[in-house]
mmCIF file of C-alpha atoms and ligand atoms in Angstrom:
data_model
loop_
_atom_site.group_PDB
_atom_site.id
_atom_site.type_symbol
_atom_site.label_atom_id
_atom_site.label_comp_id
_atom_site.label_asym_id
_atom_site.label_seq_id
_atom_site.Cartn_x
_atom_site.Cartn_y
_atom_site.Cartn_z
ATOM 1 C CA MET A 1 1.826 3.425 31.095
ATOM 2 C CA MET A 2 -1.519 4.473 30.376
ATOM 3 C CA LYS A 3 -2.555 7.050 27.819
ATOM 4 C CA ASN A 4 -4.608 10.080 29.178
ATOM 5 C CA MET A 5 -8.247 9.423 28.339
ATOM 6 C CA SER A 6 -9.182 12.955 27.686
ATOM 7 C CA ASP A 7 -6.564 12.947 24.752
ATOM 8 C CA ASN A 8 -9.175 11.084 22.542
ATOM 9 C CA GLY A 9 -11.627 14.009 23.358
ATOM 10 C CA PHE A 10 -9.015 16.475 22.233
ATOM 11 C CA LEU A 11 -8.326 14.329 19.009
ATOM 12 C CA ASN A 12 -12.092 14.268 18.444
ATOM 13 C CA ARG A 13 -12.696 17.972 18.712
ATOM 14 C CA ILE A 14 -9.680 18.711 16.442
ATOM 15 C CA PHE A 15 -10.890 16.369 13.736
ATOM 16 C CA LYS A 16 -14.371 18.121 13.886
ATOM 17 C CA THR A 17 -12.590 21.594 13.226
ATOM 18 C CA TYR A 18 -11.119 19.918 10.123
ATOM 19 C CA TYR A 19 -14.348 18.609 8.859
ATOM 20 C CA ARG A 20 -15.985 22.167 9.433
ATOM 21 C CA GLN A 21 -13.692 23.705 6.826
ATOM 22 C CA TYR A 22 -13.763 20.638 4.515
ATOM 23 C CA LYS A 23 -14.477 21.596 0.854
ATOM 24 C CA GLU A 24 -14.710 18.477 -1.259
ATOM 25 C CA GLN A 25 -16.346 18.400 -4.622
ATOM 26 C CA GLU A 26 -18.879 15.853 -5.500
ATOM 27 C CA SER A 27 -17.644 13.616 -8.438
ATOM 28 C CA SER A 28 -20.486 12.077 -10.584
ATOM 29 C CA LYS A 29 -18.471 8.948 -11.000
ATOM 30 C CA PHE A 30 -18.396 8.477 -7.358
ATOM 31 C CA ASN A 31 -22.270 7.730 -7.216
ATOM 32 C CA PHE A 32 -22.371 9.018 -3.765
ATOM 33 C CA ARG A 33 -25.988 8.141 -2.674
ATOM 34 C CA GLN A 34 -25.110 4.463 -3.763
ATOM 35 C CA ARG A 35 -22.104 3.932 -1.464
ATOM 36 C CA GLU A 36 -21.966 2.274 1.888
ATOM 37 C CA PHE A 37 -20.241 4.439 4.595
ATOM 38 C CA GLY A 38 -18.477 3.060 7.670
ATOM 39 C CA PHE A 39 -17.023 4.775 10.716
ATOM 40 C CA LEU A 40 -14.872 4.165 13.504
ATOM 41 C CA PHE A 41 -15.110 6.484 16.575
ATOM 42 C CA TRP A 42 -12.865 7.576 19.350
ATOM 43 C CA ASP A 43 -14.866 6.031 22.291
ATOM 44 C CA ARG A 44 -15.719 2.536 21.047
ATOM 45 C CA ASN A 45 -14.035 -0.202 19.188
ATOM 46 C CA TYR A 46 -16.708 -1.419 16.771
ATOM 47 C CA MET A 47 -17.496 0.057 13.442
ATOM 48 C CA LEU A 48 -20.664 1.768 12.520
ATOM 49 C CA ARG A 49 -21.475 0.305 8.906
ATOM 50 C CA HIS A 50 -24.311 0.421 6.466
ATOM 51 C CA LYS A 51 -24.681 4.190 6.337
ATOM 52 C CA SER A 52 -25.624 6.035 3.277
ATOM 53 C CA PHE A 53 -26.124 9.661 2.514
ATOM 54 C CA ASP A 54 -28.246 11.425 0.126
ATOM 55 C CA HIS A 55 -25.474 14.089 -0.692
ATOM 56 C CA LEU A 56 -22.212 15.474 0.413
ATOM 57 C CA GLU A 57 -23.605 18.077 2.627
ATOM 58 C CA GLN A 58 -25.369 15.396 4.701
ATOM 59 C CA LEU A 59 -22.064 13.687 5.073
ATOM 60 C CA LYS A 60 -20.348 16.622 5.997
ATOM 61 C CA ASP A 61 -22.912 17.502 8.786
ATOM 62 C CA PHE A 62 -22.478 13.902 10.141
ATOM 63 C CA LEU A 63 -18.598 14.306 10.182
ATOM 64 C CA ILE A 64 -18.708 17.832 11.907
ATOM 65 C CA LYS A 65 -21.075 16.386 14.588
ATOM 66 C CA THR A 66 -19.108 13.168 15.213
ATOM 67 C CA GLY A 67 -15.451 13.794 14.182
ATOM 68 C CA PRO A 68 -14.979 10.099 13.687
ATOM 69 C CA ARG A 69 -11.500 8.474 14.043
ATOM 70 C CA HIS A 70 -11.649 6.705 10.567
ATOM 71 C CA VAL A 71 -14.030 7.322 7.550
ATOM 72 C CA TYR A 72 -14.547 4.512 5.051
ATOM 73 C CA SER A 73 -16.729 4.105 1.870
ATOM 74 C CA SER A 74 -17.490 1.063 -0.110
ATOM 75 C CA GLY A 75 -15.824 0.210 -3.495
ATOM 76 C CA ALA A 76 -19.304 -1.194 -4.477
ATOM 77 C CA ILE A 77 -22.351 0.560 -5.644
ATOM 78 C CA TYR A 78 -25.610 -0.675 -4.143
ATOM 79 C CA GLU A 79 -29.338 0.028 -4.953
ATOM 80 C CA LYS A 80 -29.787 -0.020 -0.921
ATOM 81 C CA PRO A 81 -26.449 0.812 0.548
ATOM 82 C CA ASP A 82 -27.896 1.315 4.061
ATOM 83 C CA ASN A 83 -29.581 -2.231 4.098
ATOM 84 C CA PRO A 84 -27.668 -4.064 7.018
ATOM 85 C CA ASN A 85 -27.990 -7.197 5.393
ATOM 86 C CA MET A 86 -25.325 -7.845 2.486
ATOM 87 C CA ASP A 87 -27.789 -9.974 0.535
ATOM 88 C CA ASN A 88 -30.429 -7.288 0.419
ATOM 89 C CA LYS A 89 -28.107 -4.335 -0.630
ATOM 90 C CA GLU A 90 -28.762 -5.128 -4.129
ATOM 91 C CA TYR A 91 -25.283 -4.926 -5.420
ATOM 92 C CA LEU A 92 -24.730 -3.441 -8.817
ATOM 93 C CA TYR A 93 -20.946 -3.150 -9.320
ATOM 94 C CA CYS A 94 -17.623 -2.469 -7.640
ATOM 95 C CA ASP A 95 -14.587 -0.306 -8.540
ATOM 96 C CA PHE A 96 -11.495 -2.215 -8.851
ATOM 97 C CA ILE A 97 -9.200 -1.415 -5.940
ATOM 98 C CA ILE A 98 -5.691 -1.961 -5.466
ATOM 99 C CA ASP A 99 -4.156 -1.307 -1.939
ATOM 100 C CA ILE A 100 -0.351 -0.884 -1.590
ATOM 101 C CA ASP A 101 0.682 -0.617 2.218
ATOM 102 C CA VAL A 102 4.083 -0.944 3.775
ATOM 103 C CA ASP A 103 2.434 -2.950 6.492
ATOM 104 C CA HIS A 104 2.244 -5.844 4.037
ATOM 105 C CA PHE A 105 5.753 -6.018 2.684
ATOM 106 C CA TYR A 106 9.357 -5.691 3.878
ATOM 107 C CA THR A 107 11.451 -2.688 3.782
ATOM 108 C CA PRO A 108 14.941 -2.617 5.374
ATOM 109 C CA CYS A 109 14.369 0.704 7.396
ATOM 110 C CA LYS A 110 11.693 -1.231 9.486
ATOM 111 C CA GLU A 111 14.513 -2.696 11.427
ATOM 112 C CA LYS A 112 15.200 0.903 12.667
ATOM 113 C CA HIS A 113 11.762 2.274 13.360
ATOM 114 C CA ASP A 114 9.165 -0.393 13.688
ATOM 115 C CA ARG A 115 8.776 -2.241 17.050
ATOM 116 C CA TRP A 116 6.688 -5.239 18.092
ATOM 117 C CA LEU A 117 5.355 -6.377 21.326
ATOM 118 C CA CYS A 118 4.171 -9.909 22.136
ATOM 119 C CA LYS A 119 0.716 -9.746 23.894
ATOM 120 C CA ASN A 120 1.282 -13.312 25.213
ATOM 121 C CA CYS A 121 4.666 -13.163 26.989
ATOM 122 C CA GLY A 122 5.735 -9.517 26.902
ATOM 123 C CA ASN A 123 8.746 -9.934 24.719
ATOM 124 C CA SER A 124 9.444 -7.116 22.262
ATOM 125 C CA GLY A 125 11.932 -6.092 19.628
ATOM 126 C CA ASN A 126 12.605 -4.046 16.467
ATOM 127 C CA GLY A 127 11.383 -4.729 12.841
ATOM 128 C CA MET A 128 8.467 -6.644 11.474
ATOM 129 C CA ILE A 129 7.679 -10.295 12.691
ATOM 130 C CA GLU A 130 4.527 -12.471 12.520
ATOM 131 C CA ASN A 131 5.192 -14.903 15.468
ATOM 132 C CA CYS A 132 6.961 -14.106 18.697
ATOM 133 C CA PRO A 133 10.411 -15.778 18.506
ATOM 134 C CA LYS A 134 10.171 -16.836 22.283
ATOM 135 C CA CYS A 135 6.598 -18.159 22.687
ATOM 136 C CA LYS A 136 5.733 -18.548 19.095
ATOM 137 C CA LYS A 137 2.348 -17.112 19.409
ATOM 138 C CA ALA A 138 0.993 -14.707 16.804
ATOM 139 C CA LYS A 139 -0.397 -12.322 19.328
ATOM 140 C CA ILE A 140 1.705 -9.368 18.128
ATOM 141 C CA LYS A 141 1.125 -5.813 18.685
ATOM 142 C CA SER A 142 3.161 -3.938 16.096
ATOM 143 C CA ILE A 143 4.023 -0.238 16.395
ATOM 144 C CA SER A 144 4.644 0.876 12.995
ATOM 145 C CA TRP A 145 6.027 4.316 11.953
ATOM 146 C CA VAL A 146 5.832 6.737 9.165
ATOM 147 C CA CYS A 147 9.169 7.173 7.123
ATOM 148 C CA ASP A 148 10.216 8.618 3.825
ATOM 149 C CA ASP A 149 12.105 5.587 2.833
ATOM 150 C CA CYS A 150 8.989 3.333 3.468
ATOM 151 C CA LEU A 151 6.769 5.817 1.404
ATOM 152 C CA ASN A 152 8.968 5.854 -1.338
ATOM 153 C CA HIS A 153 8.922 2.190 -1.407
ATOM 154 C CA ALA A 154 5.150 2.239 -1.688
ATOM 155 C CA LYS A 155 5.207 5.036 -4.168
ATOM 156 C CA LEU A 156 7.570 2.799 -6.525
ATOM 157 C CA GLU A 157 5.021 -0.121 -6.125
ATOM 158 C CA VAL A 158 2.311 2.378 -7.373
ATOM 159 C CA PHE A 159 4.312 3.147 -10.493
ATOM 160 C CA LYS A 160 5.376 -0.401 -11.091
ATOM 161 C CA ILE A 161 1.564 -1.495 -10.998
ATOM 162 C CA ILE A 162 0.423 1.164 -13.043
ATOM 163 C CA ASP A 163 3.242 1.419 -15.742
ATOM 164 C CA ASN A 164 3.976 -2.405 -16.001
ATOM 165 C CA PHE A 165 0.348 -3.836 -15.564
ATOM 166 C CA LEU A 166 -2.573 -1.557 -15.640
ATOM 167 C CA ILE A 167 -1.690 0.565 -18.628
ATOM 168 C CA PRO A 168 0.088 -1.844 -20.925
ATOM 169 C CA ASP A 169 -1.636 -5.052 -20.134
ATOM 170 C CA LEU A 170 -5.055 -4.339 -18.937
ATOM 171 C CA GLY A 171 -5.407 -1.467 -21.234
ATOM 172 C CA ILE A 172 -6.587 1.084 -18.622
ATOM 173 C CA ASP A 173 -6.638 4.521 -19.493
ATOM 174 C CA GLU A 174 -4.781 7.074 -17.420
ATOM 175 C CA SER A 175 -7.953 9.055 -16.954
ATOM 176 C CA GLU A 176 -9.563 6.074 -15.177
ATOM 177 C CA ILE A 177 -6.953 5.741 -12.441
ATOM 178 C CA ASN A 178 -7.425 7.599 -9.184
ATOM 179 C CA ILE A 179 -4.633 7.306 -6.670
ATOM 180 C CA THR A 180 -4.966 8.241 -3.002
ATOM 181 C CA PHE A 181 -2.238 8.552 -0.373
ATOM 182 C CA SER A 182 -3.850 6.719 2.524
ATOM 183 C CA GLY A 183 -2.737 9.222 5.338
ATOM 184 C CA HIS A 184 -0.486 6.686 6.818
ATOM 185 C CA ARG A 185 1.795 4.058 5.087
ATOM 186 C CA GLY A 186 0.527 3.650 1.654
ATOM 187 C CA TYR A 187 -1.558 4.303 -1.334
ATOM 188 C CA HIS A 188 -4.915 3.069 -2.867
ATOM 189 C CA ILE A 189 -5.335 2.765 -6.718
ATOM 190 C CA LYS A 190 -9.120 2.958 -7.737
ATOM 191 C CA ILE A 191 -9.930 2.153 -11.459
ATOM 192 C CA GLU A 192 -13.047 3.494 -12.641
ATOM 193 C CA ASN A 193 -13.427 1.477 -15.809
ATOM 194 C CA GLU A 194 -16.735 -0.078 -16.931
ATOM 195 C CA GLN A 195 -15.346 -3.415 -17.713
ATOM 196 C CA MET A 196 -13.276 -3.870 -14.538
ATOM 197 C CA ARG A 197 -16.430 -2.654 -12.343
ATOM 198 C CA ASN A 198 -18.490 -5.459 -13.423
ATOM 199 C CA LEU A 199 -15.800 -8.288 -12.855
ATOM 200 C CA SER A 200 -16.864 -11.078 -10.337
ATOM 201 C CA SER A 201 -14.489 -11.751 -7.369
ATOM 202 C CA GLU A 202 -13.074 -14.911 -9.328
ATOM 203 C CA PHE A 203 -11.935 -12.719 -12.031
ATOM 204 C CA ARG A 204 -10.472 -10.120 -9.599
ATOM 205 C CA ARG A 205 -8.416 -12.740 -8.133
ATOM 206 C CA GLU A 206 -7.053 -13.768 -11.439
ATOM 207 C CA ILE A 207 -6.057 -10.181 -12.273
ATOM 208 C CA VAL A 208 -4.349 -10.036 -8.599
ATOM 209 C CA ASP A 209 -2.513 -13.290 -9.539
ATOM 210 C CA TYR A 210 -1.360 -11.722 -12.710
ATOM 211 C CA ILE A 211 -0.105 -8.464 -11.095
ATOM 212 C CA THR A 212 1.603 -10.028 -8.171
ATOM 213 C CA GLY A 213 2.984 -12.885 -10.442
ATOM 214 C CA ASP A 214 1.697 -15.493 -7.961
ATOM 215 C CA ASN A 215 1.059 -18.930 -9.533
ATOM 216 C CA ILE A 216 2.959 -18.094 -12.623
ATOM 217 C CA SER A 217 3.507 -21.240 -14.745
ATOM 218 C CA PHE A 218 6.791 -21.115 -16.544
ATOM 219 C CA GLU A 219 5.874 -24.423 -18.247
ATOM 220 C CA VAL A 220 2.691 -22.636 -19.692
ATOM 221 C CA LEU A 221 4.970 -19.829 -21.059
ATOM 222 C CA GLY A 222 6.798 -22.690 -22.837
ATOM 223 C CA LEU A 223 9.846 -23.648 -20.431
ATOM 224 C CA LYS A 224 10.688 -27.358 -20.654
ATOM 225 C CA SER A 225 13.750 -29.670 -20.666
ATOM 226 C CA ILE A 226 13.943 -32.420 -23.189
ATOM 227 C CA ASN A 227 17.011 -34.708 -23.044
ATOM 228 C CA ASN A 228 18.956 -32.145 -21.127
ATOM 229 C CA VAL A 229 18.333 -29.461 -23.607
ATOM 230 C CA ILE A 230 16.402 -26.456 -22.145
ATOM 231 C CA TYR A 231 13.642 -24.812 -24.329
ATOM 232 C CA GLY A 232 12.656 -21.414 -23.242
ATOM 233 C CA PHE A 233 9.502 -19.227 -23.488
ATOM 234 C CA SER A 234 7.340 -19.295 -26.716
ATOM 235 C CA ARG A 235 8.611 -16.374 -28.994
ATOM 236 C CA GLU A 236 5.048 -15.007 -29.551
ATOM 237 C CA SER A 237 4.556 -14.373 -25.823
ATOM 238 C CA ILE A 238 4.248 -10.839 -24.458
ATOM 239 C CA GLY A 239 3.117 -9.908 -21.085
ATOM 240 C CA TRP A 240 5.122 -11.788 -18.336
ATOM 241 C CA PRO A 241 8.039 -13.125 -20.700
ATOM 242 C CA LYS A 242 8.745 -9.594 -21.971
ATOM 243 C CA LYS A 243 8.710 -8.193 -18.298
ATOM 244 C CA ILE A 244 11.099 -11.009 -17.297
ATOM 245 C CA TYR A 245 13.447 -10.352 -20.068
ATOM 246 C CA SER A 246 13.573 -6.704 -19.491
ATOM 247 C CA LYS A 247 14.202 -7.028 -15.750
ATOM 248 C CA LEU A 248 17.048 -9.539 -16.643
ATOM 249 C CA GLU A 249 18.329 -7.179 -19.198
ATOM 250 C CA GLU A 250 18.169 -4.348 -16.439
ATOM 251 C CA ILE A 251 20.074 -6.238 -13.790
ATOM 252 C CA LEU A 252 22.811 -7.845 -16.104
ATOM 253 C CA LYS A 253 23.479 -4.565 -18.053
ATOM 254 C CA ASN A 254 23.048 -1.917 -15.422
ATOM 255 C CA TYR A 255 24.032 -3.392 -12.213
ATOM 256 C CA SER A 256 27.723 -3.378 -10.811
ATOM 257 C CA VAL A 257 29.307 -6.774 -10.394
ATOM 258 C CA GLU A 258 28.787 -6.233 -6.699
ATOM 259 C CA ALA A 259 25.149 -5.152 -6.867
ATOM 260 C CA LEU A 260 24.343 -7.968 -9.379
ATOM 261 C CA ARG A 261 26.017 -10.573 -7.027
ATOM 262 C CA ASN A 262 23.853 -9.290 -4.173
ATOM 263 C CA LYS A 263 20.735 -9.435 -6.205
ATOM 264 C CA LEU A 264 21.253 -12.945 -7.304
ATOM 265 C CA ARG A 265 22.267 -13.868 -3.722
ATOM 266 C CA SER A 266 18.678 -12.631 -2.894
ATOM 267 C CA TYR A 267 17.128 -15.084 -5.340
ATOM 268 C CA GLU A 268 18.939 -17.749 -3.405
ATOM 269 C CA LEU A 269 21.158 -18.930 -6.232
ATOM 270 C CA THR A 270 24.363 -20.792 -5.173
ATOM 271 C CA GLY A 271 27.822 -19.125 -5.568
ATOM 272 C CA GLY A 272 28.699 -21.473 -8.482
ATOM 273 C CA ASN A 273 25.630 -20.303 -10.327
ATOM 274 C CA ILE A 274 26.263 -16.700 -9.405
ATOM 275 C CA GLU A 275 29.583 -16.863 -11.136
ATOM 276 C CA THR A 276 28.182 -18.577 -14.108
ATOM 277 C CA ILE A 277 25.699 -15.920 -14.707
ATOM 278 C CA LEU A 278 28.347 -13.230 -14.075
ATOM 279 C CA ASN A 279 30.734 -14.599 -16.726
ATOM 280 C CA ASN A 280 27.975 -15.208 -19.438
ATOM 281 C CA LYS A 281 25.853 -11.945 -19.310
ATOM 282 C CA LYS A 282 25.839 -11.309 -22.997
ATOM 283 C CA ARG A 283 25.257 -14.946 -23.867
ATOM 284 C CA ILE A 284 22.399 -15.288 -21.325
ATOM 285 C CA LEU A 285 20.653 -12.130 -22.777
ATOM 286 C CA TYR A 286 21.085 -13.441 -26.461
ATOM 287 C CA GLU A 287 19.737 -17.121 -25.591
ATOM 288 C CA ILE A 288 16.775 -15.949 -23.574
ATOM 289 C CA TYR A 289 15.470 -13.174 -25.982
ATOM 290 C CA GLN A 290 17.008 -13.603 -29.448
ATOM 291 C CA ASN A 291 17.685 -17.337 -29.989
ATOM 292 C CA GLU A 292 15.145 -18.288 -32.676
ATOM 293 C CA GLU A 293 15.310 -21.863 -31.671
ATOM 294 C CA ARG A 294 14.212 -21.117 -28.074
ATOM 295 C CA VAL A 295 17.166 -23.283 -26.942
ATOM 296 C CA TRP A 296 18.607 -21.767 -23.803
ATOM 297 C CA ARG A 297 22.215 -22.723 -23.422
ATOM 298 C CA VAL A 298 22.976 -20.592 -20.461
ATOM 299 C CA GLY A 299 24.967 -23.022 -18.352
ATOM 300 C CA LEU A 300 22.335 -23.285 -15.657
ATOM 301 C CA SER A 301 20.401 -26.261 -14.488
ATOM 302 C CA MET A 302 16.490 -26.187 -14.569
ATOM 303 C CA LYS A 303 16.714 -25.749 -10.885
ATOM 304 C CA ALA A 304 18.977 -22.755 -10.841
ATOM 305 C CA LEU A 305 16.924 -21.408 -13.719
ATOM 306 C CA TYR A 306 13.621 -21.692 -11.742
ATOM 307 C CA LYS A 307 15.405 -19.832 -8.960
ATOM 308 C CA LEU A 308 16.476 -16.988 -11.351
ATOM 309 C CA LEU A 309 12.995 -16.684 -12.796
ATOM 310 C CA ASP A 310 11.231 -16.811 -9.405
ATOM 311 C CA GLY A 311 13.636 -14.088 -8.128
ATOM 312 C CA LEU A 312 12.774 -11.821 -11.284
ATOM 313 C CA VAL A 313 9.185 -12.570 -10.809
ATOM 314 C CA LYS A 314 9.175 -11.500 -7.272
ATOM 315 C CA ASP A 315 10.963 -8.379 -8.202
ATOM 316 C CA ILE A 316 8.593 -7.529 -10.998
ATOM 317 C CA GLY A 317 5.254 -8.484 -9.388
ATOM 318 C CA GLY A 318 3.359 -5.837 -7.461
ATOM 319 C CA ASN A 319 3.210 -5.867 -3.631
ATOM 320 C CA ILE A 320 -0.430 -5.534 -2.943
ATOM 321 C CA ASP A 321 -2.884 -6.402 -0.108
ATOM 322 C CA GLU A 322 -4.724 -9.026 -2.127
ATOM 323 C CA PRO A 323 -8.168 -9.248 -0.165
ATOM 324 C CA VAL A 324 -8.796 -5.674 -0.791
ATOM 325 C CA SER A 325 -8.841 -6.273 -4.598
ATOM 326 C CA ILE A 326 -10.836 -9.388 -4.486
ATOM 327 C CA ASP A 327 -13.520 -8.779 -1.815
ATOM 328 C CA ILE A 328 -16.256 -6.430 -3.482
ATOM 329 C CA HIS A 329 -17.840 -5.616 -0.109
ATOM 330 C CA ARG A 330 -14.907 -4.017 1.272
ATOM 331 C CA LEU A 331 -14.734 -0.558 2.726
ATOM 332 C CA ILE A 332 -11.656 1.650 1.922
ATOM 333 C CA ARG A 333 -10.615 4.971 3.505
ATOM 334 C CA TYR A 334 -12.639 7.764 2.266
ATOM 335 C CA PRO A 335 -10.751 10.488 0.087
ATOM 336 C CA TYR A 336 -9.921 13.696 2.027
ATOM 337 C CA SER A 337 -11.042 12.055 5.372
ATOM 338 C CA LEU A 338 -8.417 11.957 8.425
ATOM 339 C CA HIS A 339 -6.526 8.946 9.288
ATOM 340 C CA GLY A 340 -6.971 8.232 12.934
ATOM 341 C CA LYS A 341 -3.440 7.027 13.412
ATOM 342 C CA THR A 342 -1.661 9.935 12.264
ATOM 343 C CA GLY A 343 -4.194 12.883 11.928
ATOM 344 C CA PHE A 344 -3.045 13.151 8.115
ATOM 345 C CA LYS A 345 -5.519 13.526 5.430
ATOM 346 C CA ALA A 346 -6.053 10.802 2.844
ATOM 347 C CA GLN A 347 -4.929 12.720 -0.104
ATOM 348 C CA PRO A 348 -6.274 12.092 -3.649
ATOM 349 C CA LEU A 349 -3.614 12.626 -6.449
ATOM 350 C CA LYS A 350 -3.419 12.537 -10.292
ATOM 351 C CA LEU A 351 -1.012 10.047 -11.803
ATOM 352 C CA HIS A 352 1.110 13.132 -12.909
ATOM 353 C CA GLU A 353 1.263 14.545 -9.504
ATOM 354 C CA LEU A 354 2.528 11.318 -7.779
ATOM 355 C CA ASP A 355 6.218 11.599 -8.798
ATOM 356 C CA LYS A 356 6.807 14.800 -7.109
ATOM 357 C CA PHE A 357 4.307 14.127 -4.245
ATOM 358 C CA ASN A 358 6.257 13.995 -0.751
ATOM 359 C CA PRO A 359 3.689 13.172 1.855
ATOM 360 C CA LEU A 360 5.769 14.073 4.923
ATOM 361 C CA ASN A 361 7.031 17.308 3.482
ATOM 362 C CA GLU A 362 4.664 18.366 0.768
ATOM 363 C CA GLN A 363 5.101 22.080 -0.674
ATOM 364 C CA ASN A 364 1.832 22.236 -2.585
ATOM 365 C CA LYS A 365 -0.710 23.233 0.190
ATOM 366 C CA GLU A 366 -3.563 21.647 -1.912
ATOM 367 C CA LEU A 367 -1.847 18.224 -1.753
ATOM 368 C CA ASP A 368 -0.434 18.523 1.752
ATOM 369 C CA PRO A 369 -1.770 15.555 3.935
ATOM 370 C CA ILE A 370 -0.391 17.292 7.086
ATOM 371 C CA VAL A 371 -3.354 19.523 7.709
ATOM 372 C CA PHE A 372 -2.568 20.518 11.377
ATOM 373 C CA GLU A 373 0.722 22.155 10.944
ATOM 374 C CA SER A 374 1.086 24.860 13.372
ATOM 375 C CA LYS A 375 3.774 26.602 15.575
ATOM 376 C CA LYS A 376 1.579 25.944 18.665
ATOM 377 C CA ASN A 377 3.417 23.657 21.112
ATOM 378 C CA HIS A 378 2.043 20.892 23.318
ATOM 379 C CA ASN A 379 3.728 19.287 26.300
ATOM 380 C CA LEU A 380 3.627 15.509 26.267
ATOM 381 C CA GLU A 381 4.870 12.415 28.134
ATOM 382 C CA VAL A 382 6.218 9.663 26.102
ATOM 383 C CA ILE A 383 4.470 6.228 26.931
ATOM 384 C CA GLU A 384 6.058 4.057 24.139
ATOM 385 C CA GLU A 385 9.580 4.357 22.746
ATOM 386 C CA ILE A 386 9.447 6.718 19.790
ATOM 387 C CA PRO A 387 12.024 6.263 16.925
ATOM 388 C CA ARG A 388 13.752 9.327 15.190
ATOM 389 C CA MET A 389 11.525 10.769 12.477
ATOM 390 C CA THR A 390 11.706 13.733 10.107
ATOM 391 C CA ILE A 391 8.460 15.513 9.318
ATOM 392 C CA LYS A 392 8.116 18.704 7.426
ATOM 393 C CA GLY A 393 11.952 18.708 7.032
ATOM 394 C CA GLN A 394 12.431 18.823 10.853
ATOM 395 C CA PRO A 395 13.772 15.893 12.840
ATOM 396 C CA TYR A 396 12.222 14.643 16.067
ATOM 397 C CA GLY A 397 13.283 11.991 18.496
ATOM 398 C CA PRO A 398 14.308 9.383 19.349
ATOM 399 C CA TYR A 399 12.111 9.801 22.631
ATOM 400 C CA SER A 400 12.286 7.235 25.437
ATOM 401 C CA LEU A 401 9.767 6.107 27.836
ATOM 402 C CA GLY A 402 8.688 8.686 30.362
ATOM 403 C CA GLN A 403 10.506 11.498 28.652
ATOM 404 C CA GLN A 404 8.703 14.838 28.814
ATOM 405 C CA ILE A 405 8.776 16.646 25.300
ATOM 406 C CA GLU A 406 7.513 19.878 23.803
ATOM 407 C CA VAL A 407 6.347 19.532 20.132
ATOM 408 C CA PRO A 408 4.417 21.514 17.689
ATOM 409 C CA ASN A 409 0.679 20.731 17.091
ATOM 410 C CA HIS A 410 0.919 18.457 14.058
ATOM 411 C CA ILE A 411 3.525 16.348 15.874
ATOM 412 C CA ALA A 412 1.537 16.247 19.080
ATOM 413 C CA ILE A 413 -1.326 15.191 17.030
ATOM 414 C CA LEU A 414 0.462 12.380 15.360
ATOM 415 C CA LEU A 415 1.829 11.146 18.568
ATOM 416 C CA LEU A 416 -1.451 11.139 20.418
ATOM 417 C CA CYS A 417 -3.131 9.475 17.236
ATOM 418 C CA LYS A 418 -0.325 6.712 17.429
ATOM 419 C CA GLU A 419 -1.002 6.401 21.240
ATOM 420 C CA VAL A 420 2.819 6.675 22.008
ATOM 421 C CA ALA A 421 2.391 9.986 24.106
ATOM 422 C CA LYS A 422 -0.166 11.585 26.521
ATOM 423 C CA THR A 423 -0.674 15.158 27.375
ATOM 424 C CA ILE A 424 0.411 16.331 30.636
HETATM 425 ZN ZN1 LIG B 1 5.750 -14.172 22.951
HETATM 426 ZN ZN1 LIG B 2 10.892 3.133 6.764
#
């Protein structure tokens, strides 16, 4: 079923009205004039890039005139941000940006609310896949949904990265951390720190590997086996060995037997190894952290130990979209702009505001990403299956193909932005 082409015109007009009343403060750290801006519009598929603006008012005029579907700005600062040739932009430095998006990691609730459609053979199903199970092609259109569980997962990732890596290990000050809810399924963390700003892409990659735990070498941390005696991590190590121990302590001490068994199963340990761990919890904690000789007599082979450590590392490491942090010329969603897949606002947050922040039902008007809430109703026809959702505390759906529905303004805008319904 086709969407109604005039719906994009409606969304375009409604986005313009938002930008008319848009009151953003210019931040000196943002270096407004030196950022590159990029836009996607409602009537074409390519991005307008290499734009720059002298001041906020000029950008605002542009937004009111054009009402773009998506607004982006560069993490980088350039002498000539509007030069269309990257080599002639005269790059100065780039904020360190971390993107946490549920699109890039698994959450169990996706089986319930996300759908995929193979553009090659027409096969479809629930959940998240990379290749079509029938024709094996990777031409997949995914229809992802906004959901409280997914957004909570994303929020926990943000805390994990800030509390376990940015503040203790990288020495970033809380005041240098800017968090933005993307307006869809994730958050950005932007670090405005002099040293981080000047890092090359190669160094950024090393930091990304450190945060994700990818390529971690247990040998470098001191793990080795000599004559069937296993020697563990060097005692002086901090950072990862300490994180691994804390996580191990958390699951061995706090989890119920059943929860621990499930956790260890998810690490792909065998039944025998799992029982060994369950029966030796105290001893394992002692050997791994307190034994001065660094000899780990834990009843596990090196192979099983690797499985356990790999599993712990995956749990500890941050789930981030790596290219966003590494590529210094990347554009990211502009704070306070509207997300064209939801009609929600990209909402900046201070670290202390994050815990209570509830993107789909925020009580603080200042922080509420849902800007089009109103009692005005719209009549729509459903053109893609729509899962059940809860927005502003109200349940909607599920709605089936061809169903005619009457929904309030902010829900209509969400469904039209998602292209799962059309006006009738
Ligand atoms: Zn297929
Ligand atoms: Zn979900």
